[in-house]
Each structure stands twice: as C-alpha cells, then as structure tokens.
C-alpha cells in the first residue's frame, strides 16, 4: 500500500534527546544473526520511540561471499563509512553498532548500551499525509549551534524472514526487525526559531507487515544525530 493512501502519521520527540541506535548488519555475515536477535529485543523495550529509536542498516559489502542480502544497499554501506571518515567509528565491520553517533562495542562483552535521556536537544515533529512529509526541528542546547542541518526519514520493516540458501549462513532462517527499507535524506531550511522541510515521499508499505517510521536530524556535513523520533505506522503497530 503506498503511503499516499495510508492514514496520516504524526510524531513528536521529547525536548530531551532520543537516542538513535544503529545496527550495521548483513545476511552474508555469520556473526550477525546473534546481533540481529539482540536488536529485535528492542521491540519490547518500554523506552522505544520516546528515548530510543533503533534502525538496522543492511550493508552490501558482504554480498560477494555467496549470498546477496535483499535488504542491503550501497547507501547503507556509505553511511557506515561516513562514520569512519568522521572519526566516530574505528573501521567498517559487521555487526557494528553506533549509539548516538558513537561506536559502541559493548554488545560483544554482553553489556547494555547507556543512554542520556536527560540531555537537552530540542523538539523534532513529523507529519506524513497523502505522500507528503512535513517536518520541523526546534533545537535546544548544543544542537542549537550545529549550523546547517538535514533530515533523515526511514521506513522500517519488522518480522522479515529469509531462508538463506548459500554463503556463510546457508541453511539458516533469519528474522529481522527495524530494517531500513527506504531512506530519504533532505536539507532542512532555517526558519524563525527552527528548521523545516516539506517533501514528497512515497515508499510502499507491504500489506500484512508491521512497519514503522524513524526520523532524525544531523548536521549536513556529519552523520551524528542530534535528535530522533519514531513510531508505528498506523494499522501496522502491535495489535493494529
């Protein structure tokens, strides 16, 4: 179902920072399924969408190992490399976690990430209706001096299953959540007391699947998120 024909979606972040939690993963990586399972636990976290906004980027640089990940994108791989270029991540690898724009290796030691929900950031609001996105960000604290900004909007898929036929995960059935299925990136224009954008966005939502939208703001010259927000797409949320 195209978003243009779906019910409107309205999201608003808190004034304190919601943490963008990024997982870089691949169906062609034998080390990734445990990380994917851990990431799926965030579906039931009471802080979901208000304090934490998880997104899973499937990268394409393992596709040569004998299995092509249908969710992989060169754009996702470039985003991970941009963190390396910015000095926020040591190197490109999977599974790779980035929490609030910083590399996080705690998953490998069985630790839980630490968030800073009391850090002032500003309010990000998003409305999607009739295939048009209206966004506004009113920064506070350190985000107020970030300069030129851009908005990212991602459509996320849940309960996505793949029976892997070859490669490192051959014979395994993999299940994914928070998968980035579509990712739009647009500049925010400075307005009085804030930044805003309005643009057309029409990815397709497959019927019968659970979907969500995640959005975040970052400087135009760096991938680090300043504020994030997310929520279930109407009619596809748990119990919907």
C-alpha atoms as an extended CHARMM CRD file, in Angstrom:
* protein
*
       240  EXT
         1         1  UNK       CA              0.0000000000        0.0000000000        0.0000000000  PROA      1               0.0000000000
         2         2  UNK       CA              1.5510000000        3.3640000000       -0.9380000000  PROA      2               0.0000000000
         3         3  UNK       CA              1.9940000000        5.7880000000        1.9480000000  PROA      3               0.0000000000
         4         4  UNK       CA             -0.1020000000        8.2550000000       -0.0270000000  PROA      4               0.0000000000
         5         5  UNK       CA             -3.1670000000        6.0620000000        0.5880000000  PROA      5               0.0000000000
         6         6  UNK       CA             -2.4410000000        5.3080000000        4.2460000000  PROA      6               0.0000000000
         7         7  UNK       CA             -3.7070000000        7.1390000000        7.3190000000  PROA      7               0.0000000000
         8         8  UNK       CA             -1.7050000000       10.2040000000        8.4040000000  PROA      8               0.0000000000
         9         9  UNK       CA              1.1710000000        9.6940000000       10.8330000000  PROA      9               0.0000000000
        10        10  UNK       CA              2.1650000000       12.3600000000       13.3520000000  PROA      10              0.0000000000
        11        11  UNK       CA              5.2630000000       12.0640000000       15.5360000000  PROA      11              0.0000000000
        12        12  UNK       CA              6.8730000000       14.3720000000       18.0860000000  PROA      12              0.0000000000
        13        13  UNK       CA             10.0890000000       13.8290000000       20.0120000000  PROA      13              0.0000000000
        14        14  UNK       CA             10.6270000000       14.9010000000       23.6060000000  PROA      14              0.0000000000
        15        15  UNK       CA             12.6990000000       18.0330000000       24.2190000000  PROA      15              0.0000000000
        16        16  UNK       CA             15.4380000000       15.8220000000       25.6480000000  PROA      16              0.0000000000
        17        17  UNK       CA             17.4560000000       13.6950000000       23.2490000000  PROA      17              0.0000000000
        18        18  UNK       CA             16.0690000000       10.4270000000       21.9340000000  PROA      18              0.0000000000
        19        19  UNK       CA             18.9830000000        8.1260000000       21.0950000000  PROA      19              0.0000000000
        20        20  UNK       CA             19.3650000000        6.7700000000       17.5780000000  PROA      20              0.0000000000
        21        21  UNK       CA             20.6580000000        3.1820000000       17.8790000000  PROA      21              0.0000000000
        22        22  UNK       CA             22.1110000000        1.9270000000       14.5890000000  PROA      22              0.0000000000
        23        23  UNK       CA             22.9880000000       -1.6540000000       13.6910000000  PROA      23              0.0000000000
        24        24  UNK       CA             25.0510000000       -2.3720000000       10.5850000000  PROA      24              0.0000000000
        25        25  UNK       CA             24.4030000000       -5.9710000000        9.5990000000  PROA      25              0.0000000000
        26        26  UNK       CA             24.2990000000       -8.4320000000        6.7030000000  PROA      26              0.0000000000
        27        27  UNK       CA             22.6570000000      -11.7540000000        5.8880000000  PROA      27              0.0000000000
        28        28  UNK       CA             26.0260000000      -12.7620000000        4.4250000000  PROA      28              0.0000000000
        29        29  UNK       CA             27.8270000000      -12.4080000000        7.7740000000  PROA      29              0.0000000000
        30        30  UNK       CA             27.8330000000      -15.4480000000       10.0940000000  PROA      30              0.0000000000
        31        31  UNK       CA             28.4410000000      -13.2240000000       13.1370000000  PROA      31              0.0000000000
        32        32  UNK       CA             25.3520000000      -11.0950000000       12.5240000000  PROA      32              0.0000000000
        33        33  UNK       CA             22.3650000000      -13.3290000000       13.4610000000  PROA      33              0.0000000000
        34        34  UNK       CA             23.0310000000      -13.0930000000       17.2350000000  PROA      34              0.0000000000
        35        35  UNK       CA             23.2480000000       -9.3080000000       16.9560000000  PROA      35              0.0000000000
        36        36  UNK       CA             20.0350000000       -9.2360000000       14.9130000000  PROA      36              0.0000000000
        37        37  UNK       CA             18.2680000000      -11.2610000000       17.6270000000  PROA      37              0.0000000000
        38        38  UNK       CA             19.5190000000       -8.9120000000       20.3380000000  PROA      38              0.0000000000
        39        39  UNK       CA             18.3710000000       -5.9240000000       18.3010000000  PROA      39              0.0000000000
        40        40  UNK       CA             14.8910000000       -7.4290000000       17.9270000000  PROA      40              0.0000000000
        41        41  UNK       CA             14.5250000000       -7.3440000000       21.7240000000  PROA      41              0.0000000000
        42        42  UNK       CA             14.2150000000       -3.5720000000       21.4730000000  PROA      42              0.0000000000
        43        43  UNK       CA             10.6850000000       -4.0280000000       20.0720000000  PROA      43              0.0000000000
        44        44  UNK       CA              9.5140000000       -4.6730000000       23.6320000000  PROA      44              0.0000000000
        45        45  UNK       CA             11.6500000000       -2.0530000000       25.3590000000  PROA      45              0.0000000000
        46        46  UNK       CA              9.3830000000        0.4360000000       27.1960000000  PROA      46              0.0000000000
        47        47  UNK       CA             11.6560000000        3.2680000000       26.0460000000  PROA      47              0.0000000000
        48        48  UNK       CA             11.0270000000        2.5080000000       22.3610000000  PROA      48              0.0000000000
        49        49  UNK       CA             10.3890000000        5.5790000000       20.1540000000  PROA      49              0.0000000000
        50        50  UNK       CA             10.4860000000        8.0550000000       23.0530000000  PROA      50              0.0000000000
        51        51  UNK       CA             14.0140000000        7.5030000000       24.3970000000  PROA      51              0.0000000000
        52        52  UNK       CA             15.4920000000        5.0880000000       21.8330000000  PROA      52              0.0000000000
        53        53  UNK       CA             14.9750000000        4.8710000000       18.0650000000  PROA      53              0.0000000000
        54        54  UNK       CA             16.5660000000        1.6920000000       16.5990000000  PROA      54              0.0000000000
        55        55  UNK       CA             17.3790000000        1.3400000000       12.8850000000  PROA      55              0.0000000000
        56        56  UNK       CA             19.0930000000       -1.6000000000       11.1400000000  PROA      56              0.0000000000
        57        57  UNK       CA             21.1190000000       -0.8320000000        8.0220000000  PROA      57              0.0000000000
        58        58  UNK       CA             21.9180000000       -3.9030000000        5.9090000000  PROA      58              0.0000000000
        59        59  UNK       CA             25.2360000000       -3.2850000000        4.1310000000  PROA      59              0.0000000000
        60        60  UNK       CA             26.2230000000       -4.6510000000        0.7230000000  PROA      60              0.0000000000
        61        61  UNK       CA             29.9500000000       -5.3000000000        1.0960000000  PROA      61              0.0000000000
        62        62  UNK       CA             29.4700000000       -8.9620000000        2.0970000000  PROA      62              0.0000000000
        63        63  UNK       CA             27.2400000000       -9.7920000000       -0.8940000000  PROA      63              0.0000000000
        64        64  UNK       CA             30.2540000000      -11.2490000000       -2.7170000000  PROA      64              0.0000000000
        65        65  UNK       CA             30.5240000000      -14.0960000000       -0.1680000000  PROA      65              0.0000000000
        66        66  UNK       CA             27.8930000000      -16.1670000000       -1.9870000000  PROA      66              0.0000000000
        67        67  UNK       CA             24.6330000000      -14.6640000000       -0.7540000000  PROA      67              0.0000000000
        68        68  UNK       CA             23.0200000000      -11.3800000000       -1.8030000000  PROA      68              0.0000000000
        69        69  UNK       CA             21.1910000000       -9.7140000000        1.0830000000  PROA      69              0.0000000000
        70        70  UNK       CA             17.8910000000       -8.4420000000       -0.3390000000  PROA      70              0.0000000000
        71        71  UNK       CA             17.8110000000       -5.6050000000        2.2050000000  PROA      71              0.0000000000
        72        72  UNK       CA             21.3800000000       -4.4750000000        1.5240000000  PROA      72              0.0000000000
        73        73  UNK       CA             22.1900000000       -1.1130000000       -0.0140000000  PROA      73              0.0000000000
        74        74  UNK       CA             25.3680000000        0.6500000000       -1.0580000000  PROA      74              0.0000000000
        75        75  UNK       CA             23.8750000000        3.7570000000        0.5570000000  PROA      75              0.0000000000
        76        76  UNK       CA             23.8560000000        1.9780000000        3.9170000000  PROA      76              0.0000000000
        77        77  UNK       CA             27.4990000000        0.9820000000        3.4650000000  PROA      77              0.0000000000
        78        78  UNK       CA             28.4150000000        4.5870000000        2.6240000000  PROA      78              0.0000000000
        79        79  UNK       CA             26.7050000000        5.7900000000        5.7930000000  PROA      79              0.0000000000
        80        80  UNK       CA             28.8070000000        3.4330000000        7.8900000000  PROA      80              0.0000000000
        81        81  UNK       CA             31.9520000000        4.6100000000        6.0960000000  PROA      81              0.0000000000
        82        82  UNK       CA             30.9680000000        8.2260000000        6.7660000000  PROA      82              0.0000000000
        83        83  UNK       CA             31.2050000000        7.4660000000       10.4880000000  PROA      83              0.0000000000
        84        84  UNK       CA             34.7180000000        6.1630000000        9.9270000000  PROA      84              0.0000000000
        85        85  UNK       CA             35.6170000000        9.2880000000        7.9410000000  PROA      85              0.0000000000
        86        86  UNK       CA             34.2340000000       11.4520000000       10.7500000000  PROA      86              0.0000000000
        87        87  UNK       CA             36.3220000000        9.5910000000       13.3430000000  PROA      87              0.0000000000
        88        88  UNK       CA             33.2680000000        8.2610000000       15.1910000000  PROA      88              0.0000000000
        89        89  UNK       CA             33.8290000000        4.6070000000       14.2170000000  PROA      89              0.0000000000
        90        90  UNK       CA             37.2130000000        2.8340000000       14.0960000000  PROA      90              0.0000000000
        91        91  UNK       CA             36.6190000000        0.7460000000       10.9520000000  PROA      91              0.0000000000
        92        92  UNK       CA             33.8980000000       -0.8110000000        8.8000000000  PROA      92              0.0000000000
        93        93  UNK       CA             32.6680000000       -4.1840000000       10.1280000000  PROA      93              0.0000000000
        94        94  UNK       CA             29.5690000000       -6.2000000000       10.9440000000  PROA      94              0.0000000000
        95        95  UNK       CA             27.8200000000       -6.4840000000       13.2390000000  PROA      95              0.0000000000
        96        96  UNK       CA             28.5480000000       -2.8590000000       14.0240000000  PROA      96              0.0000000000
        97        97  UNK       CA             26.6540000000       -0.6970000000       16.4950000000  PROA      97              0.0000000000
        98        98  UNK       CA             26.5380000000        3.0900000000       16.5930000000  PROA      98              0.0000000000
        99        99  UNK       CA             24.7570000000        4.6600000000       19.5780000000  PROA      99              0.0000000000
       100       100  UNK       CA             24.0580000000        8.4000000000       19.4960000000  PROA      100             0.0000000000
       101       101  UNK       CA             26.6380000000        8.7650000000       16.7380000000  PROA      101             0.0000000000
       102       102  UNK       CA             29.4030000000        6.9120000000       18.5940000000  PROA      102             0.0000000000
       103       103  UNK       CA             30.8010000000        3.4220000000       18.0180000000  PROA      103             0.0000000000
       104       104  UNK       CA             29.5580000000        1.0040000000       20.6730000000  PROA      104             0.0000000000
       105       105  UNK       CA             31.3160000000       -2.3370000000       21.1810000000  PROA      105             0.0000000000
       106       106  UNK       CA             29.5990000000       -3.2510000000       24.4420000000  PROA      106             0.0000000000
       107       107  UNK       CA             27.3980000000       -5.8340000000       22.7290000000  PROA      107             0.0000000000
       108       108  UNK       CA             30.4640000000       -8.0420000000       22.2480000000  PROA      108             0.0000000000
       109       109  UNK       CA             31.0340000000       -8.0300000000       26.0400000000  PROA      109             0.0000000000
       110       110  UNK       CA             27.3730000000       -8.7010000000       26.8370000000  PROA      110             0.0000000000
       111       111  UNK       CA             26.7480000000       -5.1630000000       28.0860000000  PROA      111             0.0000000000
       112       112  UNK       CA             23.7000000000       -2.9750000000       27.5880000000  PROA      112             0.0000000000
       113       113  UNK       CA             24.1280000000        0.4840000000       26.0000000000  PROA      113             0.0000000000
       114       114  UNK       CA             23.9150000000        3.5460000000       28.2120000000  PROA      114             0.0000000000
       115       115  UNK       CA             21.6790000000        6.3900000000       27.0900000000  PROA      115             0.0000000000
       116       116  UNK       CA             21.4620000000       10.0550000000       28.1160000000  PROA      116             0.0000000000
       117       117  UNK       CA             17.7190000000       10.7890000000       28.0440000000  PROA      117             0.0000000000
       118       118  UNK       CA             18.1070000000       13.9640000000       30.1100000000  PROA      118             0.0000000000
       119       119  UNK       CA             20.3440000000       15.7120000000       27.5620000000  PROA      119             0.0000000000
       120       120  UNK       CA             18.5950000000       18.7440000000       26.0640000000  PROA      120             0.0000000000
       121       121  UNK       CA             18.2830000000       18.5700000000       22.2670000000  PROA      121             0.0000000000
       122       122  UNK       CA             15.0670000000       20.2160000000       21.0370000000  PROA      122             0.0000000000
       123       123  UNK       CA             11.7990000000       19.0160000000       19.5580000000  PROA      123             0.0000000000
       124       124  UNK       CA             11.5290000000       17.2140000000       16.2090000000  PROA      124             0.0000000000
       125       125  UNK       CA              7.9990000000       16.8730000000       14.7900000000  PROA      125             0.0000000000
       126       126  UNK       CA              6.9690000000       14.9260000000       11.7220000000  PROA      126             0.0000000000
       127       127  UNK       CA              3.6850000000       14.5960000000        9.8480000000  PROA      127             0.0000000000
       128       128  UNK       CA              3.2100000000       12.2710000000        6.8840000000  PROA      128             0.0000000000
       129       129  UNK       CA             -0.0620000000       12.5380000000        4.9770000000  PROA      129             0.0000000000
       130       130  UNK       CA             -1.0090000000       11.9510000000        1.3310000000  PROA      130             0.0000000000
       131       131  UNK       CA              2.6030000000       11.1180000000        0.4530000000  PROA      131             0.0000000000
       132       132  UNK       CA              3.9350000000       14.4320000000        1.7920000000  PROA      132             0.0000000000
       133       133  UNK       CA              6.2790000000       14.8240000000        4.7550000000  PROA      133             0.0000000000
       134       134  UNK       CA              6.1780000000       17.9870000000        6.8640000000  PROA      134             0.0000000000
       135       135  UNK       CA              8.9940000000       18.2220000000        9.4000000000  PROA      135             0.0000000000
       136       136  UNK       CA             10.1130000000       20.8370000000       11.8850000000  PROA      136             0.0000000000
       137       137  UNK       CA             13.0150000000       20.8920000000       14.3110000000  PROA      137             0.0000000000
       138       138  UNK       CA             13.3990000000       23.4790000000       17.0680000000  PROA      138             0.0000000000
       139       139  UNK       CA             16.8770000000       22.8580000000       18.5240000000  PROA      139             0.0000000000
       140       140  UNK       CA             17.9470000000       23.4460000000       22.0980000000  PROA      140             0.0000000000
       141       141  UNK       CA             21.2030000000       23.1370000000       23.9850000000  PROA      141             0.0000000000
       142       142  UNK       CA             24.2370000000       22.0850000000       21.9680000000  PROA      142             0.0000000000
       143       143  UNK       CA             22.0520000000       21.3010000000       18.9290000000  PROA      143             0.0000000000
       144       144  UNK       CA             21.1780000000       24.9980000000       18.6340000000  PROA      144             0.0000000000
       145       145  UNK       CA             24.6780000000       25.7660000000       17.3820000000  PROA      145             0.0000000000
       146       146  UNK       CA             25.0030000000       22.9020000000       14.9020000000  PROA      146             0.0000000000
       147       147  UNK       CA             24.6790000000       25.0820000000       11.7870000000  PROA      147             0.0000000000
       148       148  UNK       CA             23.1220000000       23.7480000000        8.5960000000  PROA      148             0.0000000000
       149       149  UNK       CA             21.0110000000       20.6520000000        9.1980000000  PROA      149             0.0000000000
       150       150  UNK       CA             19.4390000000       17.7890000000        7.2800000000  PROA      150             0.0000000000
       151       151  UNK       CA             16.5610000000       15.4270000000        7.9560000000  PROA      151             0.0000000000
       152       152  UNK       CA             16.6050000000       11.6590000000        7.5440000000  PROA      152             0.0000000000
       153       153  UNK       CA             13.3650000000        9.6780000000        7.2850000000  PROA      153             0.0000000000
       154       154  UNK       CA             13.3830000000        5.8760000000        7.1430000000  PROA      154             0.0000000000
       155       155  UNK       CA             10.6640000000        3.3000000000        6.6380000000  PROA      155             0.0000000000
       156       156  UNK       CA             11.3340000000        0.2880000000        8.8760000000  PROA      156             0.0000000000
       157       157  UNK       CA             10.2020000000       -3.3070000000        8.4070000000  PROA      157             0.0000000000
       158       158  UNK       CA              9.5710000000       -5.9380000000       11.1060000000  PROA      158             0.0000000000
       159       159  UNK       CA              9.2230000000       -9.7050000000       11.1850000000  PROA      159             0.0000000000
       160       160  UNK       CA             11.0400000000      -10.0490000000        7.8690000000  PROA      160             0.0000000000
       161       161  UNK       CA             12.2260000000      -13.6080000000        7.2760000000  PROA      161             0.0000000000
       162       162  UNK       CA             14.7810000000      -15.0030000000        4.8570000000  PROA      162             0.0000000000
       163       163  UNK       CA             15.6900000000      -18.6330000000        4.2070000000  PROA      163             0.0000000000
       164       164  UNK       CA             19.3650000000      -18.2960000000        3.3030000000  PROA      164             0.0000000000
       165       165  UNK       CA             20.4040000000      -20.7520000000        0.6050000000  PROA      165             0.0000000000
       166       166  UNK       CA             24.1380000000      -20.0980000000        0.3160000000  PROA      166             0.0000000000
       167       167  UNK       CA             27.0550000000      -18.2120000000        1.8240000000  PROA      167             0.0000000000
       168       168  UNK       CA             28.1210000000      -18.1530000000        5.4810000000  PROA      168             0.0000000000
       169       169  UNK       CA             24.5460000000      -18.5170000000        6.7650000000  PROA      169             0.0000000000
       170       170  UNK       CA             23.4630000000      -21.2390000000        4.3330000000  PROA      170             0.0000000000
       171       171  UNK       CA             20.6130000000      -23.3440000000        5.6780000000  PROA      171             0.0000000000
       172       172  UNK       CA             19.5780000000      -20.7990000000        8.3150000000  PROA      172             0.0000000000
       173       173  UNK       CA             16.2690000000      -18.9950000000        8.5630000000  PROA      173             0.0000000000
       174       174  UNK       CA             16.9190000000      -15.3900000000        9.5720000000  PROA      174             0.0000000000
       175       175  UNK       CA             14.3990000000      -12.9720000000       11.0510000000  PROA      175             0.0000000000
       176       176  UNK       CA             14.9120000000       -9.2140000000       11.0630000000  PROA      176             0.0000000000
       177       177  UNK       CA             13.3360000000       -6.1790000000       12.7400000000  PROA      177             0.0000000000
       178       178  UNK       CA             13.8710000000       -2.4120000000       12.4160000000  PROA      178             0.0000000000
       179       179  UNK       CA             15.1410000000       -2.9850000000        8.8510000000  PROA      179             0.0000000000
       180       180  UNK       CA             15.6180000000        0.2070000000        6.8290000000  PROA      180             0.0000000000
       181       181  UNK       CA             13.5340000000       -0.4100000000        3.6920000000  PROA      181             0.0000000000
       182       182  UNK       CA             13.5880000000        3.1570000000        2.3810000000  PROA      182             0.0000000000
       183       183  UNK       CA             15.6940000000        6.1330000000        3.4370000000  PROA      183             0.0000000000
       184       184  UNK       CA             15.0920000000        9.7520000000        2.4080000000  PROA      184             0.0000000000
       185       185  UNK       CA             17.6180000000       12.4980000000        3.1480000000  PROA      185             0.0000000000
       186       186  UNK       CA             16.6900000000       16.1550000000        2.6320000000  PROA      186             0.0000000000
       187       187  UNK       CA             18.0830000000       19.5270000000        3.7570000000  PROA      187             0.0000000000
       188       188  UNK       CA             16.2930000000       21.4610000000        6.4590000000  PROA      188             0.0000000000
       189       189  UNK       CA             15.7700000000       25.1450000000        5.8020000000  PROA      189             0.0000000000
       190       190  UNK       CA             16.4180000000       27.6030000000        8.6130000000  PROA      190             0.0000000000
       191       191  UNK       CA             13.2600000000       29.3950000000        9.6660000000  PROA      191             0.0000000000
       192       192  UNK       CA             12.4340000000       31.7070000000       12.5230000000  PROA      192             0.0000000000
       193       193  UNK       CA             13.1260000000       29.7480000000       15.7410000000  PROA      193             0.0000000000
       194       194  UNK       CA             13.6870000000       26.4720000000       13.9230000000  PROA      194             0.0000000000
       195       195  UNK       CA             14.3030000000       24.4120000000       10.8020000000  PROA      195             0.0000000000
       196       196  UNK       CA             11.7320000000       22.8320000000        8.4990000000  PROA      196             0.0000000000
       197       197  UNK       CA             11.2640000000       20.7380000000        5.3720000000  PROA      197             0.0000000000
       198       198  UNK       CA              8.3600000000       19.6640000000        3.1970000000  PROA      198             0.0000000000
       199       199  UNK       CA              8.7920000000       16.9990000000        0.5220000000  PROA      199             0.0000000000
       200       200  UNK       CA              7.1190000000       14.1320000000       -1.3160000000  PROA      200             0.0000000000
       201       201  UNK       CA              7.8540000000       10.6260000000       -0.0260000000  PROA      201             0.0000000000
       202       202  UNK       CA              6.0760000000        7.5780000000       -1.3880000000  PROA      202             0.0000000000
       203       203  UNK       CA              7.6930000000        4.2660000000       -0.4470000000  PROA      203             0.0000000000
       204       204  UNK       CA              5.3900000000        1.2650000000       -0.4440000000  PROA      204             0.0000000000
       205       205  UNK       CA              4.1260000000       -0.4800000000        2.6970000000  PROA      205             0.0000000000
       206       206  UNK       CA              3.5220000000       -4.1700000000        2.0200000000  PROA      206             0.0000000000
       207       207  UNK       CA              0.1060000000       -5.2700000000        3.3500000000  PROA      207             0.0000000000
       208       208  UNK       CA              0.1010000000       -7.5030000000        6.3910000000  PROA      208             0.0000000000
       209       209  UNK       CA              3.5340000000       -6.4600000000        7.6430000000  PROA      209             0.0000000000
       210       210  UNK       CA              4.3890000000       -4.3920000000       10.6710000000  PROA      210             0.0000000000
       211       211  UNK       CA              6.0470000000       -1.1020000000        9.7230000000  PROA      211             0.0000000000
       212       212  UNK       CA              7.3650000000        1.9820000000       11.4890000000  PROA      212             0.0000000000
       213       213  UNK       CA              8.9380000000        5.3080000000       10.6070000000  PROA      213             0.0000000000
       214       214  UNK       CA             12.1260000000        6.6750000000       12.1360000000  PROA      214             0.0000000000
       215       215  UNK       CA             13.4030000000       10.2090000000       11.6010000000  PROA      215             0.0000000000
       216       216  UNK       CA             16.4620000000       12.0460000000       12.8170000000  PROA      216             0.0000000000
       217       217  UNK       CA             18.3040000000       15.3330000000       12.3210000000  PROA      217             0.0000000000
       218       218  UNK       CA             22.0440000000       15.6860000000       11.8140000000  PROA      218             0.0000000000
       219       219  UNK       CA             24.4690000000       18.3250000000       10.5380000000  PROA      219             0.0000000000
       220       220  UNK       CA             24.7360000000       18.3140000000        6.7380000000  PROA      220             0.0000000000
       221       221  UNK       CA             28.4610000000       17.5820000000        6.8930000000  PROA      221             0.0000000000
       222       222  UNK       CA             28.3710000000       14.8200000000        9.5460000000  PROA      222             0.0000000000
       223       223  UNK       CA             26.2860000000       11.6900000000       10.2370000000  PROA      223             0.0000000000
       224       224  UNK       CA             25.9550000000       12.2240000000       14.0100000000  PROA      224             0.0000000000
       225       225  UNK       CA             22.2590000000       12.5120000000       15.0170000000  PROA      225             0.0000000000
       226       226  UNK       CA             21.1640000000       15.4760000000       17.1090000000  PROA      226             0.0000000000
       227       227  UNK       CA             17.5730000000       14.3630000000       17.7500000000  PROA      227             0.0000000000
       228       228  UNK       CA             15.4190000000       11.4270000000       16.6890000000  PROA      228             0.0000000000
       229       229  UNK       CA             11.8170000000       10.3060000000       16.7360000000  PROA      229             0.0000000000
       230       230  UNK       CA              9.9270000000        7.2280000000       15.6080000000  PROA      230             0.0000000000
       231       231  UNK       CA              6.6120000000        5.4420000000       15.7330000000  PROA      231             0.0000000000
       232       232  UNK       CA              4.4950000000        2.6190000000       14.3470000000  PROA      232             0.0000000000
       233       233  UNK       CA              2.8140000000        3.1480000000       11.0160000000  PROA      233             0.0000000000
       234       234  UNK       CA             -0.9990000000        3.3460000000       11.5170000000  PROA      234             0.0000000000
       235       235  UNK       CA             -2.6570000000       -0.0260000000       11.1190000000  PROA      235             0.0000000000
       236       236  UNK       CA              0.6240000000       -1.9890000000       11.4050000000  PROA      236             0.0000000000
       237       237  UNK       CA              1.5260000000       -1.4300000000       15.0530000000  PROA      237             0.0000000000
       238       238  UNK       CA              1.2770000000       -4.2960000000       17.5780000000  PROA      238             0.0000000000
       239       239  UNK       CA             -2.3930000000       -5.0730000000       17.9890000000  PROA      239             0.0000000000
       240       240  UNK       CA             -3.2280000000       -2.8650000000       14.9760000000  PROA      240             0.0000000000
